[in-house]
């Protein structure tokens, strides 16, 4: 039996950043957040490795909104805090 005080829970790494994107599509925002090309992100989405709000993303063209959580297998997760439009 392991005592509760013997358990070590690592502190999650958190980074905040701002990005200016042409659209609110999943592939655009996820590629900016995970710092990879949009085409590589589209391939990960097609492979079923990307989830939006813990549900598998079926298409790259899905629009993302404030509060959505995007997770990618092996890459981590990101939360869309605010969206500000320029037009």
PDB file of N, CA and C in Angstrom:
ATOM      1  N   UNK A   1       0.843  -1.174   0.000  1.00  0.00           N
ATOM      2  CA  UNK A   1       0.000   0.000   0.000  1.00  0.00           C
ATOM      3  C   UNK A   1       0.893   1.244   0.000  1.00  0.00           C
ATOM      4  N   UNK A   2       0.546   2.223  -0.807  1.00  0.00           N
ATOM      5  CA  UNK A   2       1.329   3.458  -0.922  1.00  0.00           C
ATOM      6  C   UNK A   2       0.619   4.565  -0.157  1.00  0.00           C
ATOM      7  N   UNK A   3       1.364   5.255   0.654  1.00  0.00           N
ATOM      8  CA  UNK A   3       0.804   6.386   1.400  1.00  0.00           C
ATOM      9  C   UNK A   3       0.572   7.562   0.459  1.00  0.00           C
ATOM     10  N   UNK A   4      -0.458   8.306   0.693  1.00  0.00           N
ATOM     11  CA  UNK A   4      -0.793   9.454  -0.137  1.00  0.00           C
ATOM     12  C   UNK A   4       0.345  10.476  -0.159  1.00  0.00           C
ATOM     13  N   UNK A   5       1.023  10.655   0.956  1.00  0.00           N
ATOM     14  CA  UNK A   5       2.120  11.619   1.019  1.00  0.00           C
ATOM     15  C   UNK A   5       3.330  11.176   0.193  1.00  0.00           C
ATOM     16  N   UNK A   6       3.397   9.906  -0.188  1.00  0.00           N
ATOM     17  CA  UNK A   6       4.515   9.400  -0.985  1.00  0.00           C
ATOM     18  C   UNK A   6       4.318   9.630  -2.480  1.00  0.00           C
ATOM     19  N   UNK A   7       3.115   9.996  -2.884  1.00  0.00           N
ATOM     20  CA  UNK A   7       2.832  10.228  -4.298  1.00  0.00           C
ATOM     21  C   UNK A   7       3.355  11.598  -4.732  1.00  0.00           C
ATOM     22  N   UNK A   8       3.895  11.639  -5.933  1.00  0.00           N
ATOM     23  CA  UNK A   8       4.394  12.894  -6.486  1.00  0.00           C
ATOM     24  C   UNK A   8       3.621  13.187  -7.767  1.00  0.00           C
ATOM     25  N   UNK A   9       2.938  14.316  -7.815  1.00  0.00           N
ATOM     26  CA  UNK A   9       2.192  14.726  -8.998  1.00  0.00           C
ATOM     27  C   UNK A   9       2.953  15.877  -9.648  1.00  0.00           C
ATOM     28  N   UNK A  10       3.415  15.699 -10.892  1.00  0.00           N
ATOM     29  CA  UNK A  10       4.173  16.767 -11.538  1.00  0.00           C
ATOM     30  C   UNK A  10       3.279  17.970 -11.863  1.00  0.00           C
ATOM     31  N   UNK A  11       3.854  19.146 -11.792  1.00  0.00           N
ATOM     32  CA  UNK A  11       3.131  20.377 -12.120  1.00  0.00           C
ATOM     33  C   UNK A  11       3.094  20.500 -13.637  1.00  0.00           C
ATOM     34  N   UNK A  12       1.905  20.713 -14.224  1.00  0.00           N
ATOM     35  CA  UNK A  12       1.826  20.812 -15.680  1.00  0.00           C
ATOM     36  C   UNK A  12       2.537  22.070 -16.192  1.00  0.00           C
ATOM     37  N   UNK A  13       3.136  21.933 -17.358  1.00  0.00           N
ATOM     38  CA  UNK A  13       3.806  23.058 -18.000  1.00  0.00           C
ATOM     39  C   UNK A  13       2.761  23.877 -18.757  1.00  0.00           C
ATOM     40  N   UNK A  14       2.715  25.171 -18.510  1.00  0.00           N
ATOM     41  CA  UNK A  14       1.724  26.035 -19.143  1.00  0.00           C
ATOM     42  C   UNK A  14       2.440  27.166 -19.868  1.00  0.00           C
ATOM     43  N   UNK A  15       2.045  27.394 -21.114  1.00  0.00           N
ATOM     44  CA  UNK A  15       2.564  28.509 -21.895  1.00  0.00           C
ATOM     45  C   UNK A  15       1.381  29.273 -22.466  1.00  0.00           C
ATOM     46  N   UNK A  16       1.459  30.588 -22.436  1.00  0.00           N
ATOM     47  CA  UNK A  16       0.428  31.412 -23.064  1.00  0.00           C
ATOM     48  C   UNK A  16       1.047  32.116 -24.251  1.00  0.00           C
ATOM     49  N   UNK A  17       0.280  32.220 -25.335  1.00  0.00           N
ATOM     50  CA  UNK A  17       0.769  32.952 -26.496  1.00  0.00           C
ATOM     51  C   UNK A  17      -0.407  33.531 -27.256  1.00  0.00           C
ATOM     52  N   UNK A  18      -0.099  34.488 -28.113  1.00  0.00           N
ATOM     53  CA  UNK A  18      -1.094  35.134 -28.960  1.00  0.00           C
ATOM     54  C   UNK A  18      -0.737  34.830 -30.407  1.00  0.00           C
ATOM     55  N   UNK A  19      -1.742  34.562 -31.208  1.00  0.00           N
ATOM     56  CA  UNK A  19      -1.510  34.240 -32.609  1.00  0.00           C
ATOM     57  C   UNK A  19      -2.564  34.933 -33.471  1.00  0.00           C
ATOM     58  N   UNK A  20      -2.166  35.411 -34.620  1.00  0.00           N
ATOM     59  CA  UNK A  20      -3.080  36.032 -35.571  1.00  0.00           C
ATOM     60  C   UNK A  20      -3.281  35.056 -36.716  1.00  0.00           C
ATOM     61  N   UNK A  21      -4.487  34.534 -36.855  1.00  0.00           N
ATOM     62  CA  UNK A  21      -4.787  33.535 -37.874  1.00  0.00           C
ATOM     63  C   UNK A  21      -5.870  34.032 -38.812  1.00  0.00           C
ATOM     64  N   UNK A  22      -5.832  33.555 -40.049  1.00  0.00           N
ATOM     65  CA  UNK A  22      -6.786  33.990 -41.068  1.00  0.00           C
ATOM     66  C   UNK A  22      -8.182  33.402 -40.858  1.00  0.00           C
ATOM     67  N   UNK A  23      -8.263  32.257 -40.171  1.00  0.00           N
ATOM     68  CA  UNK A  23      -9.568  31.633 -39.958  1.00  0.00           C
ATOM     69  C   UNK A  23      -9.598  30.951 -38.604  1.00  0.00           C
ATOM     70  N   UNK A  24     -10.790  30.523 -38.210  1.00  0.00           N
ATOM     71  CA  UNK A  24     -10.973  29.831 -36.935  1.00  0.00           C
ATOM     72  C   UNK A  24     -11.053  28.317 -37.128  1.00  0.00           C
ATOM     73  N   UNK A  25     -10.548  27.854 -38.269  1.00  0.00           N
ATOM     74  CA  UNK A  25     -10.554  26.417 -38.549  1.00  0.00           C
ATOM     75  C   UNK A  25      -9.637  25.671 -37.589  1.00  0.00           C
ATOM     76  N   UNK A  26     -10.009  24.440 -37.302  1.00  0.00           N
ATOM     77  CA  UNK A  26      -9.237  23.600 -36.399  1.00  0.00           C
ATOM     78  C   UNK A  26      -7.792  23.460 -36.857  1.00  0.00           C
ATOM     79  N   UNK A  27      -7.571  23.178 -38.133  1.00  0.00           N
ATOM     80  CA  UNK A  27      -6.195  22.968 -38.596  1.00  0.00           C
ATOM     81  C   UNK A  27      -5.343  24.229 -38.465  1.00  0.00           C
ATOM     82  N   UNK A  28      -5.938  25.409 -38.646  1.00  0.00           N
ATOM     83  CA  UNK A  28      -5.187  26.660 -38.536  1.00  0.00           C
ATOM     84  C   UNK A  28      -4.793  26.946 -37.089  1.00  0.00           C
ATOM     85  N   UNK A  29      -5.751  26.854 -36.177  1.00  0.00           N
ATOM     86  CA  UNK A  29      -5.454  27.167 -34.780  1.00  0.00           C
ATOM     87  C   UNK A  29      -4.585  26.098 -34.121  1.00  0.00           C
ATOM     88  N   UNK A  30      -4.833  24.839 -34.424  1.00  0.00           N
ATOM     89  CA  UNK A  30      -4.033  23.768 -33.827  1.00  0.00           C
ATOM     90  C   UNK A  30      -2.600  23.807 -34.348  1.00  0.00           C
ATOM     91  N   UNK A  31      -2.413  24.104 -35.625  1.00  0.00           N
ATOM     92  CA  UNK A  31      -1.048  24.164 -36.154  1.00  0.00           C
ATOM     93  C   UNK A  31      -0.280  25.318 -35.524  1.00  0.00           C
ATOM     94  N   UNK A  32      -0.945  26.437 -35.252  1.00  0.00           N
ATOM     95  CA  UNK A  32      -0.286  27.558 -34.572  1.00  0.00           C
ATOM     96  C   UNK A  32       0.037  27.185 -33.130  1.00  0.00           C
ATOM     97  N   UNK A  33      -0.884  26.539 -32.446  1.00  0.00           N
ATOM     98  CA  UNK A  33      -0.698  26.190 -31.049  1.00  0.00           C
ATOM     99  C   UNK A  33       0.359  25.138 -30.822  1.00  0.00           C
ATOM    100  N   UNK A  34       0.436  24.163 -31.716  1.00  0.00           N
ATOM    101  CA  UNK A  34       1.416  23.085 -31.562  1.00  0.00           C
ATOM    102  C   UNK A  34       2.674  23.330 -32.387  1.00  0.00           C
ATOM    103  N   UNK A  35       2.744  24.488 -33.025  1.00  0.00           N
ATOM    104  CA  UNK A  35       3.914  24.919 -33.804  1.00  0.00           C
ATOM    105  C   UNK A  35       4.341  23.882 -34.840  1.00  0.00           C
ATOM    106  N   UNK A  36       3.427  23.595 -35.746  1.00  0.00           N
ATOM    107  CA  UNK A  36       3.729  22.706 -36.866  1.00  0.00           C
ATOM    108  C   UNK A  36       2.971  23.193 -38.086  1.00  0.00           C
ATOM    109  N   UNK A  37       3.295  22.659 -39.237  1.00  0.00           N
ATOM    110  CA  UNK A  37       2.641  23.126 -40.459  1.00  0.00           C
ATOM    111  C   UNK A  37       1.172  22.713 -40.480  1.00  0.00           C
ATOM    112  N   UNK A  38       0.401  23.476 -41.225  1.00  0.00           N
ATOM    113  CA  UNK A  38      -1.029  23.202 -41.315  1.00  0.00           C
ATOM    114  C   UNK A  38      -1.287  21.856 -41.992  1.00  0.00           C
ATOM    115  N   UNK A  39      -0.466  21.505 -42.976  1.00  0.00           N
ATOM    116  CA  UNK A  39      -0.661  20.218 -43.671  1.00  0.00           C
ATOM    117  C   UNK A  39      -0.331  19.030 -42.756  1.00  0.00           C
ATOM    118  N   UNK A  40       0.697  19.163 -41.914  1.00  0.00           N
ATOM    119  CA  UNK A  40       0.996  18.090 -40.960  1.00  0.00           C
ATOM    120  C   UNK A  40      -0.121  17.950 -39.938  1.00  0.00           C
ATOM    121  N   UNK A  41      -0.690  19.081 -39.515  1.00  0.00           N
ATOM    122  CA  UNK A  41      -1.810  19.031 -38.580  1.00  0.00           C
ATOM    123  C   UNK A  41      -3.019  18.375 -39.242  1.00  0.00           C
ATOM    124  N   UNK A  42      -3.259  18.693 -40.504  1.00  0.00           N
ATOM    125  CA  UNK A  42      -4.376  18.065 -41.222  1.00  0.00           C
ATOM    126  C   UNK A  42      -4.193  16.546 -41.289  1.00  0.00           C
ATOM    127  N   UNK A  43      -2.957  16.093 -41.477  1.00  0.00           N
ATOM    128  CA  UNK A  43      -2.691  14.652 -41.492  1.00  0.00           C
ATOM    129  C   UNK A  43      -2.982  14.016 -40.132  1.00  0.00           C
ATOM    130  N   UNK A  44      -2.598  14.701 -39.044  1.00  0.00           N
ATOM    131  CA  UNK A  44      -2.882  14.189 -37.701  1.00  0.00           C
ATOM    132  C   UNK A  44      -4.388  14.137 -37.432  1.00  0.00           C
ATOM    133  N   UNK A  45      -5.115  15.132 -37.929  1.00  0.00           N
ATOM    134  CA  UNK A  45      -6.575  15.151 -37.761  1.00  0.00           C
ATOM    135  C   UNK A  45      -7.191  13.963 -38.501  1.00  0.00           C
ATOM    136  N   UNK A  46      -6.757  13.745 -39.748  1.00  0.00           N
ATOM    137  CA  UNK A  46      -7.278  12.610 -40.536  1.00  0.00           C
ATOM    138  C   UNK A  46      -6.960  11.279 -39.879  1.00  0.00           C
ATOM    139  N   UNK A  47      -5.803  11.189 -39.211  1.00  0.00           N
ATOM    140  CA  UNK A  47      -5.393   9.948 -38.551  1.00  0.00           C
ATOM    141  C   UNK A  47      -6.137   9.707 -37.238  1.00  0.00           C
ATOM    142  N   UNK A  48      -6.907  10.711 -36.782  1.00  0.00           N
ATOM    143  CA  UNK A  48      -7.657  10.554 -35.540  1.00  0.00           C
ATOM    144  C   UNK A  48      -6.869  10.892 -34.295  1.00  0.00           C
ATOM    145  N   UNK A  49      -5.738  11.593 -34.453  1.00  0.00           N
ATOM    146  CA  UNK A  49      -4.886  11.929 -33.311  1.00  0.00           C
ATOM    147  C   UNK A  49      -5.246  13.257 -32.650  1.00  0.00           C
ATOM    148  N   UNK A  50      -6.232  13.964 -33.192  1.00  0.00           N
ATOM    149  CA  UNK A  50      -6.615  15.274 -32.647  1.00  0.00           C
ATOM    150  C   UNK A  50      -8.053  15.206 -32.147  1.00  0.00           C
ATOM    151  N   UNK A  51      -8.260  15.799 -30.966  1.00  0.00           N
ATOM    152  CA  UNK A  51      -9.596  15.833 -30.371  1.00  0.00           C
ATOM    153  C   UNK A  51      -9.961  17.270 -30.013  1.00  0.00           C
ATOM    154  N   UNK A  52     -11.231  17.583 -30.132  1.00  0.00           N
ATOM    155  CA  UNK A  52     -11.757  18.873 -29.697  1.00  0.00           C
ATOM    156  C   UNK A  52     -12.751  18.581 -28.580  1.00  0.00           C
ATOM    157  N   UNK A  53     -12.481  19.138 -27.420  1.00  0.00           N
ATOM    158  CA  UNK A  53     -13.311  18.877 -26.238  1.00  0.00           C
ATOM    159  C   UNK A  53     -13.460  17.375 -25.989  1.00  0.00           C
ATOM    160  N   UNK A  54     -12.354  16.676 -26.119  1.00  0.00           N
ATOM    161  CA  UNK A  54     -12.227  15.240 -25.851  1.00  0.00           C
ATOM    162  C   UNK A  54     -13.035  14.360 -26.798  1.00  0.00           C
ATOM    163  N   UNK A  55     -13.473  14.912 -27.911  1.00  0.00           N
ATOM    164  CA  UNK A  55     -14.156  14.126 -28.944  1.00  0.00           C
ATOM    165  C   UNK A  55     -13.270  14.118 -30.188  1.00  0.00           C
ATOM    166  N   UNK A  56     -13.132  12.988 -30.849  1.00  0.00           N
ATOM    167  CA  UNK A  56     -12.276  12.948 -32.047  1.00  0.00           C
ATOM    168  C   UNK A  56     -12.744  13.947 -33.100  1.00  0.00           C
ATOM    169  N   UNK A  57     -11.793  14.682 -33.646  1.00  0.00           N
ATOM    170  CA  UNK A  57     -12.110  15.646 -34.708  1.00  0.00           C
ATOM    171  C   UNK A  57     -12.211  14.879 -36.022  1.00  0.00           C
ATOM    172  N   UNK A  58     -13.291  15.081 -36.741  1.00  0.00           N
ATOM    173  CA  UNK A  58     -13.498  14.336 -37.978  1.00  0.00           C
ATOM    174  C   UNK A  58     -13.007  15.092 -39.211  1.00  0.00           C
ATOM    175  N   UNK A  59     -12.966  16.433 -39.117  1.00  0.00           N
ATOM    176  CA  UNK A  59     -12.581  17.242 -40.280  1.00  0.00           C
ATOM    177  C   UNK A  59     -11.662  18.381 -39.854  1.00  0.00           C
ATOM    178  N   UNK A  60     -10.775  18.777 -40.748  1.00  0.00           N
ATOM    179  CA  UNK A  60      -9.879  19.906 -40.500  1.00  0.00           C
ATOM    180  C   UNK A  60     -10.625  21.235 -40.523  1.00  0.00           C
ATOM    181  N   UNK A  61     -11.749  21.258 -41.199  1.00  0.00           N
ATOM    182  CA  UNK A  61     -12.467  22.514 -41.411  1.00  0.00           C
ATOM    183  C   UNK A  61     -13.426  22.891 -40.280  1.00  0.00           C
ATOM    184  N   UNK A  62     -13.449  22.105 -39.205  1.00  0.00           N
ATOM    185  CA  UNK A  62     -14.324  22.408 -38.073  1.00  0.00           C
ATOM    186  C   UNK A  62     -13.923  23.754 -37.472  1.00  0.00           C
ATOM    187  N   UNK A  63     -14.895  24.628 -37.211  1.00  0.00           N
ATOM    188  CA  UNK A  63     -14.604  25.911 -36.578  1.00  0.00           C
ATOM    189  C   UNK A  63     -14.443  25.723 -35.079  1.00  0.00           C
ATOM    190  N   UNK A  64     -13.429  26.380 -34.523  1.00  0.00           N
ATOM    191  CA  UNK A  64     -13.139  26.322 -33.100  1.00  0.00           C
ATOM    192  C   UNK A  64     -13.666  27.591 -32.462  1.00  0.00           C
ATOM    193  N   UNK A  65     -14.139  27.489 -31.212  1.00  0.00           N
ATOM    194  CA  UNK A  65     -14.677  28.672 -30.530  1.00  0.00           C
ATOM    195  C   UNK A  65     -14.014  28.843 -29.168  1.00  0.00           C
ATOM    196  N   UNK A  66     -14.267  29.973 -28.550  1.00  0.00           N
ATOM    197  CA  UNK A  66     -13.695  30.247 -27.231  1.00  0.00           C
ATOM    198  C   UNK A  66     -14.068  29.149 -26.243  1.00  0.00           C
ATOM    199  N   UNK A  67     -13.101  28.768 -25.422  1.00  0.00           N
ATOM    200  CA  UNK A  67     -13.335  27.751 -24.409  1.00  0.00           C
ATOM    201  C   UNK A  67     -13.070  26.334 -24.868  1.00  0.00           C
ATOM    202  N   UNK A  68     -12.893  26.125 -26.188  1.00  0.00           N
ATOM    203  CA  UNK A  68     -12.625  24.778 -26.691  1.00  0.00           C
ATOM    204  C   UNK A  68     -11.233  24.316 -26.265  1.00  0.00           C
ATOM    205  N   UNK A  69     -11.116  23.025 -26.013  1.00  0.00           N
ATOM    206  CA  UNK A  69      -9.840  22.401 -25.706  1.00  0.00           C
ATOM    207  C   UNK A  69      -9.461  21.511 -26.873  1.00  0.00           C
ATOM    208  N   UNK A  70      -8.269  21.735 -27.415  1.00  0.00           N
ATOM    209  CA  UNK A  70      -7.754  20.924 -28.521  1.00  0.00           C
ATOM    210  C   UNK A  70      -6.611  20.091 -27.972  1.00  0.00           C
ATOM    211  N   UNK A  71      -6.698  18.778 -28.141  1.00  0.00           N
ATOM    212  CA  UNK A  71      -5.611  17.914 -27.688  1.00  0.00           C
ATOM    213  C   UNK A  71      -5.092  17.103 -28.866  1.00  0.00           C
ATOM    214  N   UNK A  72      -3.795  16.861 -28.846  1.00  0.00           N
ATOM    215  CA  UNK A  72      -3.137  16.121 -29.921  1.00  0.00           C
ATOM    216  C   UNK A  72      -2.257  15.054 -29.284  1.00  0.00           C
ATOM    217  N   UNK A  73      -2.418  13.820 -29.709  1.00  0.00           N
ATOM    218  CA  UNK A  73      -1.653  12.712 -29.142  1.00  0.00           C
ATOM    219  C   UNK A  73      -0.154  12.963 -29.256  1.00  0.00           C
ATOM    220  N   UNK A  74       0.530  12.897 -28.129  1.00  0.00           N
ATOM    221  CA  UNK A  74       1.968  13.085 -28.101  1.00  0.00           C
ATOM    222  C   UNK A  74       2.432  14.529 -28.107  1.00  0.00           C
ATOM    223  N   UNK A  75       1.511  15.484 -28.251  1.00  0.00           N
ATOM    224  CA  UNK A  75       1.880  16.896 -28.323  1.00  0.00           C
ATOM    225  C   UNK A  75       1.385  17.698 -27.124  1.00  0.00           C
ATOM    226  N   UNK A  76       0.270  17.301 -26.527  1.00  0.00           N
ATOM    227  CA  UNK A  76      -0.293  18.027 -25.391  1.00  0.00           C
ATOM    228  C   UNK A  76      -1.678  18.543 -25.703  1.00  0.00           C
ATOM    229  N   UNK A  77      -2.043  19.602 -25.005  1.00  0.00           N
ATOM    230  CA  UNK A  77      -3.364  20.190 -25.256  1.00  0.00           C
ATOM    231  C   UNK A  77      -3.284  21.696 -25.135  1.00  0.00           C
ATOM    232  N   UNK A  78      -4.225  22.360 -25.799  1.00  0.00           N
ATOM    233  CA  UNK A  78      -4.307  23.813 -25.715  1.00  0.00           C
ATOM    234  C   UNK A  78      -5.754  24.223 -25.543  1.00  0.00           C
ATOM    235  N   UNK A  79      -5.937  25.345 -24.863  1.00  0.00           N
ATOM    236  CA  UNK A  79      -7.271  25.875 -24.601  1.00  0.00           C
ATOM    237  C   UNK A  79      -7.378  27.225 -25.298  1.00  0.00           C
ATOM    238  N   UNK A  80      -8.439  27.411 -26.059  1.00  0.00           N
ATOM    239  CA  UNK A  80      -8.683  28.687 -26.731  1.00  0.00           C
ATOM    240  C   UNK A  80      -9.346  29.593 -25.713  1.00  0.00           C
ATOM    241  N   UNK A  81      -8.598  30.564 -25.187  1.00  0.00           N
ATOM    242  CA  UNK A  81      -9.132  31.437 -24.138  1.00  0.00           C
ATOM    243  C   UNK A  81      -9.999  32.540 -24.712  1.00  0.00           C
ATOM    244  N   UNK A  82      -9.465  33.303 -25.653  1.00  0.00           N
ATOM    245  CA  UNK A  82     -10.238  34.398 -26.245  1.00  0.00           C
ATOM    246  C   UNK A  82     -10.008  34.447 -27.739  1.00  0.00           C
ATOM    247  N   UNK A  83     -11.024  34.900 -28.440  1.00  0.00           N
ATOM    248  CA  UNK A  83     -10.951  35.111 -29.881  1.00  0.00           C
ATOM    249  C   UNK A  83     -11.374  36.546 -30.152  1.00  0.00           C
ATOM    250  N   UNK A  84     -10.513  37.283 -30.821  1.00  0.00           N
ATOM    251  CA  UNK A  84     -10.814  38.652 -31.186  1.00  0.00           C
ATOM    252  C   UNK A  84     -10.719  38.753 -32.712  1.00  0.00           C
ATOM    253  N   UNK A  85     -11.776  39.237 -33.330  1.00  0.00           N
ATOM    254  CA  UNK A  85     -11.754  39.362 -34.798  1.00  0.00           C
ATOM    255  C   UNK A  85     -11.204  40.736 -35.181  1.00  0.00           C
ATOM    256  N   UNK A  86     -10.587  40.802 -36.355  1.00  0.00           N
ATOM    257  CA  UNK A  86     -10.002  42.047 -36.815  1.00  0.00           C
ATOM    258  C   UNK A  86     -10.915  42.800 -37.760  1.00  0.00           C
ATOM    259  N   UNK A  87     -11.929  42.150 -38.272  1.00  0.00           N
ATOM    260  CA  UNK A  87     -12.847  42.821 -39.205  1.00  0.00           C
ATOM    261  C   UNK A  87     -14.202  43.004 -38.564  1.00  0.00           C
TER     262      UNK A  87
END
